[in-house]
Structures are given as C-alpha cells and as structure tokens.
Amino acid sequence: MGPIGVLILTAFGIVSITLATAIIVHKRRKNLVEMRVKTVERLCAYLLPGDKKGTMRQQLVADLHELTGHRFTDEEVLDYYLRIKGLQMVDLNTLNDPDTRRFLMEPTKIKLHYQEVVSFYEKYLNQPRVKGQSAI
C-alpha cells in the first residue's frame, strides 16, 4: 500500500472517530437532560407538597421574579430555589439518588445581589420542615 492508501485510511479513521464521538456525546447529553427533568420534578414534588396543578410553583416563580426585579427567566429562578431550598431540606448523607445529589451540589445558574439573597433567606429558608414529610 502506497502513501495515498495510508492517507485515505487515516482520513477514514479520523472521520469514523469524530462521528462516533459526536453520537456518544449526543446520547449522553440527551440522557442528562432527561435526568435533569426527572430530578427537577422529584424535587418540586418534595419541596412543594400538594402542588398537583402547579399553582404553588407559579406563585413561587412570581414571588422570585418580584424579589429579583424580573432579571431572570422562570427556569433560572426555579433552579435557584430548588438548589438552595433543596440543600436545606434534603439530607445528602442519607440520599440514595446520585442524580439528585449531583443536581443539588452543582452551582446555581444565577447569582443574586446581596440584598436579594437576604430577602430570599428571610422569606424561604426560615420555613421549618413539615412534620411527617418523607425524604426523597
């Protein structure tokens, strides 16, 4: 086999590896998105008990928008609430779900100003755990 054959085989190998990597990354990203959706729903069910129609969630998002001056999207403020309140309410030492643990340990997507953090803490983090509420 001459130099042209080696060049063709090398190009074929590079293209094959690139395509295989792209397929694997796409599948992994899809799995991560599905895992994230399930984790968010699980945390919402735990942190907002009795919210079947989503009214408590909508009210929470509206309150957080007022707190932040409508600077962030619904998804971002809900993400912030779930991560911060989830860290307060969920015992990570006894948590058996690695997806929820990973979600809670990641940094929040948004950063609030000092006064917003203080207001958030006063309004949401001083709420006691509901007696008899089961863990995730």
PDB file of N, CA, C and O in Angstrom, residues 25-103:
ATOM      1  N   VAL A  25     -21.659  11.742  22.467  1.00  0.00           N
ATOM      2  CA  VAL A  25     -21.921  12.994  23.176  1.00  0.00           C
ATOM      3  C   VAL A  25     -23.401  13.361  23.076  1.00  0.00           C
ATOM      4  O   VAL A  25     -24.015  13.797  24.064  1.00  0.00           O
ATOM      5  N   HIS A  26     -24.006  13.166  21.923  1.00  0.00           N
ATOM      6  CA  HIS A  26     -25.420  13.480  21.748  1.00  0.00           C
ATOM      7  C   HIS A  26     -26.291  12.616  22.657  1.00  0.00           C
ATOM      8  O   HIS A  26     -27.202  13.117  23.322  1.00  0.00           O
ATOM      9  N   LYS A  27     -26.010  11.315  22.728  1.00  0.00           N
ATOM     10  CA  LYS A  27     -26.787  10.414  23.576  1.00  0.00           C
ATOM     11  C   LYS A  27     -26.607  10.760  25.048  1.00  0.00           C
ATOM     12  O   LYS A  27     -27.561  10.760  25.816  1.00  0.00           O
ATOM     13  N   ARG A  28     -25.376  11.076  25.426  1.00  0.00           N
ATOM     14  CA  ARG A  28     -25.106  11.438  26.830  1.00  0.00           C
ATOM     15  C   ARG A  28     -25.826  12.728  27.202  1.00  0.00           C
ATOM     16  O   ARG A  28     -26.409  12.825  28.274  1.00  0.00           O
ATOM     17  N   ARG A  29     -25.799  13.713  26.323  1.00  0.00           N
ATOM     18  CA  ARG A  29     -26.481  14.981  26.589  1.00  0.00           C
ATOM     19  C   ARG A  29     -27.991  14.760  26.712  1.00  0.00           C
ATOM     20  O   ARG A  29     -28.644  15.340  27.568  1.00  0.00           O
ATOM     21  N   LYS A  30     -28.536  13.905  25.859  1.00  0.00           N
ATOM     22  CA  LYS A  30     -29.967  13.602  25.905  1.00  0.00           C
ATOM     23  C   LYS A  30     -30.316  12.932  27.233  1.00  0.00           C
ATOM     24  O   LYS A  30     -31.317  13.268  27.867  1.00  0.00           O
ATOM     25  N   ASN A  31     -29.489  11.997  27.682  1.00  0.00           N
ATOM     26  CA  ASN A  31     -29.711  11.323  28.961  1.00  0.00           C
ATOM     27  C   ASN A  31     -29.613  12.307  30.127  1.00  0.00           C
ATOM     28  O   ASN A  31     -30.379  12.213  31.087  1.00  0.00           O
ATOM     29  N   LEU A  32     -28.667  13.248  30.052  1.00  0.00           N
ATOM     30  CA  LEU A  32     -28.525  14.235  31.114  1.00  0.00           C
ATOM     31  C   LEU A  32     -29.744  15.150  31.196  1.00  0.00           C
ATOM     32  O   LEU A  32     -30.194  15.504  32.285  1.00  0.00           O
ATOM     33  N   VAL A  33     -30.285  15.531  30.051  1.00  0.00           N
ATOM     34  CA  VAL A  33     -31.477  16.384  30.038  1.00  0.00           C
ATOM     35  C   VAL A  33     -32.660  15.634  30.638  1.00  0.00           C
ATOM     36  O   VAL A  33     -33.411  16.182  31.453  1.00  0.00           O
ATOM     37  N   GLU A  34     -32.836  14.381  30.261  1.00  0.00           N
ATOM     38  CA  GLU A  34     -33.926  13.584  30.817  1.00  0.00           C
ATOM     39  C   GLU A  34     -33.759  13.411  32.324  1.00  0.00           C
ATOM     40  O   GLU A  34     -34.733  13.519  33.085  1.00  0.00           O
ATOM     41  N   MET A  35     -32.540  13.164  32.774  1.00  0.00           N
ATOM     42  CA  MET A  35     -32.259  13.020  34.191  1.00  0.00           C
ATOM     43  C   MET A  35     -32.557  14.322  34.917  1.00  0.00           C
ATOM     44  O   MET A  35     -33.153  14.334  35.997  1.00  0.00           O
ATOM     45  N   ARG A  36     -32.189  15.442  34.332  1.00  0.00           N
ATOM     46  CA  ARG A  36     -32.411  16.743  34.962  1.00  0.00           C
ATOM     47  C   ARG A  36     -33.911  17.019  35.116  1.00  0.00           C
ATOM     48  O   ARG A  36     -34.343  17.505  36.154  1.00  0.00           O
ATOM     49  N   VAL A  37     -34.702  16.697  34.096  1.00  0.00           N
ATOM     50  CA  VAL A  37     -36.149  16.917  34.157  1.00  0.00           C
ATOM     51  C   VAL A  37     -36.765  16.070  35.273  1.00  0.00           C
ATOM     52  O   VAL A  37     -37.584  16.558  36.066  1.00  0.00           O
ATOM     53  N   LYS A  38     -36.370  14.803  35.354  1.00  0.00           N
ATOM     54  CA  LYS A  38     -36.894  13.924  36.404  1.00  0.00           C
ATOM     55  C   LYS A  38     -36.491  14.424  37.795  1.00  0.00           C
ATOM     56  O   LYS A  38     -37.293  14.401  38.731  1.00  0.00           O
ATOM     57  N   THR A  39     -35.254  14.886  37.934  1.00  0.00           N
ATOM     58  CA  THR A  39     -34.776  15.381  39.219  1.00  0.00           C
ATOM     59  C   THR A  39     -35.522  16.636  39.633  1.00  0.00           C
ATOM     60  O   THR A  39     -35.917  16.777  40.796  1.00  0.00           O
ATOM     61  N   VAL A  40     -35.750  17.551  38.688  1.00  0.00           N
ATOM     62  CA  VAL A  40     -36.484  18.777  38.997  1.00  0.00           C
ATOM     63  C   VAL A  40     -37.910  18.451  39.420  1.00  0.00           C
ATOM     64  O   VAL A  40     -38.414  19.005  40.405  1.00  0.00           O
ATOM     65  N   GLU A  41     -38.547  17.538  38.717  1.00  0.00           N
ATOM     66  CA  GLU A  41     -39.913  17.156  39.086  1.00  0.00           C
ATOM     67  C   GLU A  41     -39.957  16.491  40.461  1.00  0.00           C
ATOM     68  O   GLU A  41     -40.858  16.745  41.259  1.00  0.00           O
ATOM     69  N   ARG A  42     -38.977  15.654  40.744  1.00  0.00           N
ATOM     70  CA  ARG A  42     -38.910  14.974  42.038  1.00  0.00           C
ATOM     71  C   ARG A  42     -38.708  15.993  43.172  1.00  0.00           C
ATOM     72  O   ARG A  42     -39.361  15.931  44.211  1.00  0.00           O
ATOM     73  N   LEU A  43     -37.803  16.962  42.958  1.00  0.00           N
ATOM     74  CA  LEU A  43     -37.565  17.985  43.971  1.00  0.00           C
ATOM     75  C   LEU A  43     -38.776  18.896  44.144  1.00  0.00           C
ATOM     76  O   LEU A  43     -39.096  19.303  45.263  1.00  0.00           O
ATOM     77  N   CYS A  44     -39.441  19.237  43.038  1.00  0.00           N
ATOM     78  CA  CYS A  44     -40.650  20.068  43.138  1.00  0.00           C
ATOM     79  C   CYS A  44     -41.726  19.350  43.946  1.00  0.00           C
ATOM     80  O   CYS A  44     -42.398  19.960  44.782  1.00  0.00           O
ATOM     81  N   ALA A  45     -41.880  18.051  43.724  1.00  0.00           N
ATOM     82  CA  ALA A  45     -42.877  17.276  44.468  1.00  0.00           C
ATOM     83  C   ALA A  45     -42.522  17.225  45.956  1.00  0.00           C
ATOM     84  O   ALA A  45     -43.410  17.241  46.808  1.00  0.00           O
ATOM     85  N   TYR A  46     -41.234  17.199  46.260  1.00  0.00           N
ATOM     86  CA  TYR A  46     -40.797  17.130  47.654  1.00  0.00           C
ATOM     87  C   TYR A  46     -40.870  18.493  48.347  1.00  0.00           C
ATOM     88  O   TYR A  46     -41.327  18.604  49.478  1.00  0.00           O
ATOM     89  N   LEU A  47     -40.406  19.538  47.659  1.00  0.00           N
ATOM     90  CA  LEU A  47     -40.346  20.862  48.271  1.00  0.00           C
ATOM     91  C   LEU A  47     -41.666  21.617  48.210  1.00  0.00           C
ATOM     92  O   LEU A  47     -41.878  22.552  48.983  1.00  0.00           O
ATOM     93  N   LEU A  48     -42.519  21.261  47.272  1.00  0.00           N
ATOM     94  CA  LEU A  48     -43.834  21.898  47.147  1.00  0.00           C
ATOM     95  C   LEU A  48     -44.914  20.823  47.242  1.00  0.00           C
ATOM     96  O   LEU A  48     -45.574  20.507  46.263  1.00  0.00           O
ATOM     97  N   PRO A  49     -45.099  20.225  48.418  1.00  0.00           N
ATOM     98  CA  PRO A  49     -46.064  19.127  48.540  1.00  0.00           C
ATOM     99  C   PRO A  49     -47.487  19.624  48.309  1.00  0.00           C
ATOM    100  O   PRO A  49     -47.850  20.727  48.681  1.00  0.00           O
ATOM    101  N   GLY A  50     -48.274  18.808  47.650  1.00  0.00           N
ATOM    102  CA  GLY A  50     -49.665  19.152  47.394  1.00  0.00           C
ATOM    103  C   GLY A  50     -49.872  20.086  46.223  1.00  0.00           C
ATOM    104  O   GLY A  50     -50.941  20.649  46.050  1.00  0.00           O
ATOM    105  N   ASP A  51     -48.852  20.249  45.394  1.00  0.00           N
ATOM    106  CA  ASP A  51     -48.956  21.162  44.251  1.00  0.00           C
ATOM    107  C   ASP A  51     -49.188  20.352  42.979  1.00  0.00           C
ATOM    108  O   ASP A  51     -48.313  20.219  42.138  1.00  0.00           O
ATOM    109  N   LYS A  52     -50.383  19.813  42.827  1.00  0.00           N
ATOM    110  CA  LYS A  52     -50.690  18.968  41.666  1.00  0.00           C
ATOM    111  C   LYS A  52     -50.880  19.790  40.387  1.00  0.00           C
ATOM    112  O   LYS A  52     -50.481  19.379  39.318  1.00  0.00           O
ATOM    113  N   LYS A  53     -51.495  20.963  40.506  1.00  0.00           N
ATOM    114  CA  LYS A  53     -51.804  21.766  39.320  1.00  0.00           C
ATOM    115  C   LYS A  53     -50.701  22.764  38.967  1.00  0.00           C
ATOM    116  O   LYS A  53     -50.785  23.436  37.953  1.00  0.00           O
ATOM    117  N   GLY A  54     -49.700  22.884  39.815  1.00  0.00           N
ATOM    118  CA  GLY A  54     -48.607  23.799  39.530  1.00  0.00           C
ATOM    119  C   GLY A  54     -48.860  25.228  39.973  1.00  0.00           C
ATOM    120  O   GLY A  54     -48.108  26.123  39.619  1.00  0.00           O
ATOM    121  N   THR A  55     -49.908  25.454  40.768  1.00  0.00           N
ATOM    122  CA  THR A  55     -50.212  26.817  41.199  1.00  0.00           C
ATOM    123  C   THR A  55     -49.198  27.336  42.209  1.00  0.00           C
ATOM    124  O   THR A  55     -48.828  28.508  42.168  1.00  0.00           O
ATOM    125  N   MET A  56     -48.751  26.459  43.111  1.00  0.00           N
ATOM    126  CA  MET A  56     -47.730  26.883  44.081  1.00  0.00           C
ATOM    127  C   MET A  56     -46.426  27.221  43.365  1.00  0.00           C
ATOM    128  O   MET A  56     -45.745  28.179  43.723  1.00  0.00           O
ATOM    129  N   ARG A  57     -46.098  26.443  42.350  1.00  0.00           N
ATOM    130  CA  ARG A  57     -44.879  26.690  41.580  1.00  0.00           C
ATOM    131  C   ARG A  57     -44.978  28.028  40.850  1.00  0.00           C
ATOM    132  O   ARG A  57     -44.024  28.811  40.851  1.00  0.00           O
ATOM    133  N   GLN A  58     -46.124  28.300  40.242  1.00  0.00           N
ATOM    134  CA  GLN A  58     -46.310  29.578  39.540  1.00  0.00           C
ATOM    135  C   GLN A  58     -46.241  30.753  40.510  1.00  0.00           C
ATOM    136  O   GLN A  58     -45.639  31.786  40.193  1.00  0.00           O
ATOM    137  N   GLN A  59     -46.831  30.591  41.692  1.00  0.00           N
ATOM    138  CA  GLN A  59     -46.783  31.654  42.699  1.00  0.00           C
ATOM    139  C   GLN A  59     -45.355  31.870  43.186  1.00  0.00           C
ATOM    140  O   GLN A  59     -44.908  33.003  43.367  1.00  0.00           O
ATOM    141  N   LEU A  60     -44.632  30.779  43.386  1.00  0.00           N
ATOM    142  CA  LEU A  60     -43.235  30.860  43.811  1.00  0.00           C
ATOM    143  C   LEU A  60     -42.398  31.594  42.773  1.00  0.00           C
ATOM    144  O   LEU A  60     -41.613  32.489  43.117  1.00  0.00           O
ATOM    145  N   VAL A  61     -42.575  31.240  41.511  1.00  0.00           N
ATOM    146  CA  VAL A  61     -41.813  31.887  40.437  1.00  0.00           C
ATOM    147  C   VAL A  61     -42.164  33.370  40.371  1.00  0.00           C
ATOM    148  O   VAL A  61     -41.280  34.219  40.214  1.00  0.00           O
ATOM    149  N   ALA A  62     -43.437  33.705  40.523  1.00  0.00           N
ATOM    150  CA  ALA A  62     -43.845  35.116  40.501  1.00  0.00           C
ATOM    151  C   ALA A  62     -43.219  35.879  41.663  1.00  0.00           C
ATOM    152  O   ALA A  62     -42.729  37.015  41.486  1.00  0.00           O
ATOM    153  N   ASP A  63     -43.207  35.269  42.862  1.00  0.00           N
ATOM    154  CA  ASP A  63     -42.586  35.914  44.021  1.00  0.00           C
ATOM    155  C   ASP A  63     -41.086  36.118  43.812  1.00  0.00           C
ATOM    156  O   ASP A  63     -40.533  37.171  44.167  1.00  0.00           O
ATOM    157  N   LEU A  64     -40.435  35.123  43.248  1.00  0.00           N
ATOM    158  CA  LEU A  64     -38.998  35.243  42.996  1.00  0.00           C
ATOM    159  C   LEU A  64     -38.706  36.288  41.919  1.00  0.00           C
ATOM    160  O   LEU A  64     -37.687  36.968  41.974  1.00  0.00           O
ATOM    161  N   HIS A  65     -39.588  36.420  40.947  1.00  0.00           N
ATOM    162  CA  HIS A  65     -39.421  37.473  39.941  1.00  0.00           C
ATOM    163  C   HIS A  65     -39.532  38.853  40.588  1.00  0.00           C
ATOM    164  O   HIS A  65     -38.771  39.759  40.250  1.00  0.00           O
ATOM    165  N   GLU A  66     -40.474  39.018  41.510  1.00  0.00           N
ATOM    166  CA  GLU A  66     -40.592  40.284  42.230  1.00  0.00           C
ATOM    167  C   GLU A  66     -39.334  40.552  43.038  1.00  0.00           C
ATOM    168  O   GLU A  66     -38.850  41.679  43.087  1.00  0.00           O
ATOM    169  N   LEU A  67     -38.815  39.530  43.677  1.00  0.00           N
ATOM    170  CA  LEU A  67     -37.618  39.656  44.501  1.00  0.00           C
ATOM    171  C   LEU A  67     -36.407  40.079  43.672  1.00  0.00           C
ATOM    172  O   LEU A  67     -35.603  40.899  44.116  1.00  0.00           O
ATOM    173  N   THR A  68     -36.294  39.538  42.454  1.00  0.00           N
ATOM    174  CA  THR A  68     -35.120  39.804  41.618  1.00  0.00           C
ATOM    175  C   THR A  68     -35.345  40.909  40.593  1.00  0.00           C
ATOM    176  O   THR A  68     -34.440  41.210  39.812  1.00  0.00           O
ATOM    177  N   GLY A  69     -36.519  41.485  40.568  1.00  0.00           N
ATOM    178  CA  GLY A  69     -36.783  42.554  39.603  1.00  0.00           C
ATOM    179  C   GLY A  69     -36.930  42.036  38.183  1.00  0.00           C
ATOM    180  O   GLY A  69     -36.577  42.756  37.234  1.00  0.00           O
ATOM    181  N   HIS A  70     -37.407  40.823  38.005  1.00  0.00           N
ATOM    182  CA  HIS A  70     -37.644  40.215  36.684  1.00  0.00           C
ATOM    183  C   HIS A  70     -36.377  40.162  35.819  1.00  0.00           C
ATOM    184  O   HIS A  70     -36.441  40.308  34.610  1.00  0.00           O
ATOM    185  N   ARG A  71     -35.230  39.932  36.461  1.00  0.00           N
ATOM    186  CA  ARG A  71     -33.971  39.860  35.707  1.00  0.00           C
ATOM    187  C   ARG A  71     -33.706  38.482  35.120  1.00  0.00           C
ATOM    188  O   ARG A  71     -32.877  38.346  34.230  1.00  0.00           O
ATOM    189  N   PHE A  72     -34.392  37.458  35.615  1.00  0.00           N
ATOM    190  CA  PHE A  72     -34.091  36.089  35.215  1.00  0.00           C
ATOM    191  C   PHE A  72     -35.334  35.406  34.657  1.00  0.00           C
ATOM    192  O   PHE A  72     -36.454  35.857  34.871  1.00  0.00           O
ATOM    193  N   THR A  73     -35.123  34.292  33.976  1.00  0.00           N
ATOM    194  CA  THR A  73     -36.238  33.522  33.416  1.00  0.00           C
ATOM    195  C   THR A  73     -36.878  32.670  34.504  1.00  0.00           C
ATOM    196  O   THR A  73     -36.323  32.499  35.596  1.00  0.00           O
ATOM    197  N   ASP A  74     -38.051  32.119  34.181  1.00  0.00           N
ATOM    198  CA  ASP A  74     -38.748  31.233  35.122  1.00  0.00           C
ATOM    199  C   ASP A  74     -37.876  30.042  35.496  1.00  0.00           C
ATOM    200  O   ASP A  74     -37.793  29.649  36.660  1.00  0.00           O
ATOM    201  N   GLU A  75     -37.233  29.455  34.499  1.00  0.00           N
ATOM    202  CA  GLU A  75     -36.395  28.281  34.729  1.00  0.00           C
ATOM    203  C   GLU A  75     -35.232  28.608  35.664  1.00  0.00           C
ATOM    204  O   GLU A  75     -34.897  27.819  36.555  1.00  0.00           O
ATOM    205  N   GLU A  76     -34.629  29.769  35.485  1.00  0.00           N
ATOM    206  CA  GLU A  76     -33.476  30.138  36.301  1.00  0.00           C
ATOM    207  C   GLU A  76     -33.856  30.377  37.765  1.00  0.00           C
ATOM    208  O   GLU A  76     -33.150  29.920  38.668  1.00  0.00           O
ATOM    209  N   VAL A  77     -34.971  31.068  38.002  1.00  0.00           N
ATOM    210  CA  VAL A  77     -35.354  31.324  39.400  1.00  0.00           C
ATOM    211  C   VAL A  77     -35.845  30.040  40.067  1.00  0.00           C
ATOM    212  O   VAL A  77     -35.586  29.823  41.257  1.00  0.00           O
ATOM    213  N   LEU A  78     -36.525  29.174  39.329  1.00  0.00           N
ATOM    214  CA  LEU A  78     -36.948  27.895  39.897  1.00  0.00           C
ATOM    215  C   LEU A  78     -35.729  27.026  40.206  1.00  0.00           C
ATOM    216  O   LEU A  78     -35.668  26.368  41.253  1.00  0.00           O
ATOM    217  N   ASP A  79     -34.744  27.032  39.324  1.00  0.00           N
ATOM    218  CA  ASP A  79     -33.498  26.302  39.550  1.00  0.00           C
ATOM    219  C   ASP A  79     -32.818  26.801  40.826  1.00  0.00           C
ATOM    220  O   ASP A  79     -32.360  26.009  41.650  1.00  0.00           O
ATOM    221  N   TYR A  80     -32.770  28.107  41.002  1.00  0.00           N
ATOM    222  CA  TYR A  80     -32.149  28.691  42.193  1.00  0.00           C
ATOM    223  C   TYR A  80     -32.882  28.214  43.454  1.00  0.00           C
ATOM    224  O   TYR A  80     -32.261  27.770  44.415  1.00  0.00           O
ATOM    225  N   TYR A  81     -34.202  28.307  43.446  1.00  0.00           N
ATOM    226  CA  TYR A  81     -34.991  27.886  44.605  1.00  0.00           C
ATOM    227  C   TYR A  81     -34.769  26.408  44.912  1.00  0.00           C
ATOM    228  O   TYR A  81     -34.547  26.033  46.068  1.00  0.00           O
ATOM    229  N   LEU A  82     -34.831  25.567  43.890  1.00  0.00           N
ATOM    230  CA  LEU A  82     -34.706  24.127  44.108  1.00  0.00           C
ATOM    231  C   LEU A  82     -33.339  23.763  44.677  1.00  0.00           C
ATOM    232  O   LEU A  82     -33.229  22.911  45.564  1.00  0.00           O
ATOM    233  N   ARG A  83     -32.300  24.398  44.177  1.00  0.00           N
ATOM    234  CA  ARG A  83     -30.956  24.068  44.667  1.00  0.00           C
ATOM    235  C   ARG A  83     -30.745  24.556  46.100  1.00  0.00           C
ATOM    236  O   ARG A  83     -30.256  23.804  46.947  1.00  0.00           O
ATOM    237  N   ILE A  84     -31.112  25.803  46.372  1.00  0.00           N
ATOM    238  CA  ILE A  84     -30.855  26.360  47.699  1.00  0.00           C
ATOM    239  C   ILE A  84     -31.783  25.733  48.747  1.00  0.00           C
ATOM    240  O   ILE A  84     -31.342  25.274  49.800  1.00  0.00           O
ATOM    241  N   LYS A  85     -33.058  25.694  48.459  1.00  0.00           N
ATOM    242  CA  LYS A  85     -34.018  25.106  49.407  1.00  0.00           C
ATOM    243  C   LYS A  85     -33.800  23.597  49.522  1.00  0.00           C
ATOM    244  O   LYS A  85     -33.922  23.017  50.595  1.00  0.00           O
ATOM    245  N   GLY A  86     -33.442  22.958  48.405  1.00  0.00           N
ATOM    246  CA  GLY A  86     -33.164  21.528  48.425  1.00  0.00           C
ATOM    247  C   GLY A  86     -31.983  21.187  49.312  1.00  0.00           C
ATOM    248  O   GLY A  86     -32.008  20.189  50.037  1.00  0.00           O
ATOM    249  N   LEU A  87     -30.945  22.016  49.286  1.00  0.00           N
ATOM    250  CA  LEU A  87     -29.794  21.771  50.155  1.00  0.00           C
ATOM    251  C   LEU A  87     -30.176  21.896  51.623  1.00  0.00           C
ATOM    252  O   LEU A  87     -29.607  21.222  52.482  1.00  0.00           O
ATOM    253  N   GLN A  88     -31.141  22.771  51.922  1.00  0.00           N
ATOM    254  CA  GLN A  88     -31.585  22.915  53.304  1.00  0.00           C
ATOM    255  C   GLN A  88     -32.456  21.738  53.731  1.00  0.00           C
ATOM    256  O   GLN A  88     -32.343  21.252  54.856  1.00  0.00           O
ATOM    257  N   MET A  89     -33.312  21.267  52.850  1.00  0.00           N
ATOM    258  CA  MET A  89     -34.324  20.284  53.231  1.00  0.00           C
ATOM    259  C   MET A  89     -33.884  18.829  53.063  1.00  0.00           C
ATOM    260  O   MET A  89     -34.347  17.962  53.789  1.00  0.00           O
ATOM    261  N   VAL A  90     -33.032  18.555  52.098  1.00  0.00           N
ATOM    262  CA  VAL A  90     -32.656  17.179  51.780  1.00  0.00           C
ATOM    263  C   VAL A  90     -31.369  16.822  52.521  1.00  0.00           C
ATOM    264  O   VAL A  90     -30.392  17.564  52.470  1.00  0.00           O
ATOM    265  N   ASP A  91     -31.376  15.709  53.193  1.00  0.00           N
ATOM    266  CA  ASP A  91     -30.184  15.229  53.890  1.00  0.00           C
ATOM    267  C   ASP A  91     -29.317  14.473  52.883  1.00  0.00           C
ATOM    268  O   ASP A  91     -29.647  13.359  52.478  1.00  0.00           O
ATOM    269  N   LEU A  92     -28.212  15.090  52.486  1.00  0.00           N
ATOM    270  CA  LEU A  92     -27.355  14.485  51.459  1.00  0.00           C
ATOM    271  C   LEU A  92     -26.650  13.235  51.961  1.00  0.00           C
ATOM    272  O   LEU A  92     -26.229  12.400  51.167  1.00  0.00           O
ATOM    273  N   ASN A  93     -26.520  13.087  53.269  1.00  0.00           N
ATOM    274  CA  ASN A  93     -25.837  11.909  53.813  1.00  0.00           C
ATOM    275  C   ASN A  93     -26.672  10.647  53.670  1.00  0.00           C
ATOM    276  O   ASN A  93     -26.128   9.550  53.585  1.00  0.00           O
ATOM    277  N   THR A  94     -27.988  10.790  53.658  1.00  0.00           N
ATOM    278  CA  THR A  94     -28.847   9.608  53.540  1.00  0.00           C
ATOM    279  C   THR A  94     -29.499   9.509  52.168  1.00  0.00           C
ATOM    280  O   THR A  94     -30.272   8.591  51.932  1.00  0.00           O
ATOM    281  N   LEU A  95     -29.180  10.430  51.274  1.00  0.00           N
ATOM    282  CA  LEU A  95     -29.783  10.445  49.940  1.00  0.00           C
ATOM    283  C   LEU A  95     -29.178   9.336  49.086  1.00  0.00           C
ATOM    284  O   LEU A  95     -27.963   9.248  48.937  1.00  0.00           O
ATOM    285  N   ASN A  96     -30.030   8.465  48.548  1.00  0.00           N
ATOM    286  CA  ASN A  96     -29.566   7.339  47.740  1.00  0.00           C
ATOM    287  C   ASN A  96     -29.575   7.627  46.252  1.00  0.00           C
ATOM    288  O   ASN A  96     -29.095   6.820  45.473  1.00  0.00           O
ATOM    289  N   ASP A  97     -30.149   8.749  45.846  1.00  0.00           N
ATOM    290  CA  ASP A  97     -30.271   9.071  44.428  1.00  0.00           C
ATOM    291  C   ASP A  97     -29.083   9.927  43.980  1.00  0.00           C
ATOM    292  O   ASP A  97     -28.994  11.099  44.350  1.00  0.00           O
ATOM    293  N   PRO A  98     -28.159   9.360  43.190  1.00  0.00           N
ATOM    294  CA  PRO A  98     -26.984  10.142  42.786  1.00  0.00           C
ATOM    295  C   PRO A  98     -27.320  11.308  41.860  1.00  0.00           C
ATOM    296  O   PRO A  98     -26.621  12.317  41.869  1.00  0.00           O
ATOM    297  N   ASP A  99     -28.408  11.203  41.091  1.00  0.00           N
ATOM    298  CA  ASP A  99     -28.780  12.301  40.189  1.00  0.00           C
ATOM    299  C   ASP A  99     -29.218  13.525  40.989  1.00  0.00           C
ATOM    300  O   ASP A  99     -28.847  14.648  40.672  1.00  0.00           O
ATOM    301  N   THR A 100     -30.010  13.310  42.034  1.00  0.00           N
ATOM    302  CA  THR A 100     -30.455  14.423  42.868  1.00  0.00           C
ATOM    303  C   THR A 100     -29.277  15.020  43.626  1.00  0.00           C
ATOM    304  O   THR A 100     -29.151  16.237  43.721  1.00  0.00           O
ATOM    305  N   ARG A 101     -28.409  14.180  44.132  1.00  0.00           N
ATOM    306  CA  ARG A 101     -27.218  14.672  44.828  1.00  0.00           C
ATOM    307  C   ARG A 101     -26.364  15.525  43.886  1.00  0.00           C
ATOM    308  O   ARG A 101     -25.913  16.604  44.258  1.00  0.00           O
ATOM    309  N   ARG A 102     -26.158  15.054  42.677  1.00  0.00           N
ATOM    310  CA  ARG A 102     -25.366  15.795  41.694  1.00  0.00           C
ATOM    311  C   ARG A 102     -26.027  17.135  41.369  1.00  0.00           C
ATOM    312  O   ARG A 102     -25.374  18.169  41.277  1.00  0.00           O
ATOM    313  N   PHE A 103     -27.355  17.114  41.188  1.00  0.00           N
ATOM    314  CA  PHE A 103     -28.099  18.334  40.882  1.00  0.00           C
ATOM    315  C   PHE A 103     -27.943  19.359  42.006  1.00  0.00           C
ATOM    316  O   PHE A 103     -27.696  20.538  41.758  1.00  0.00           O
TER     317      PHE A 103
END
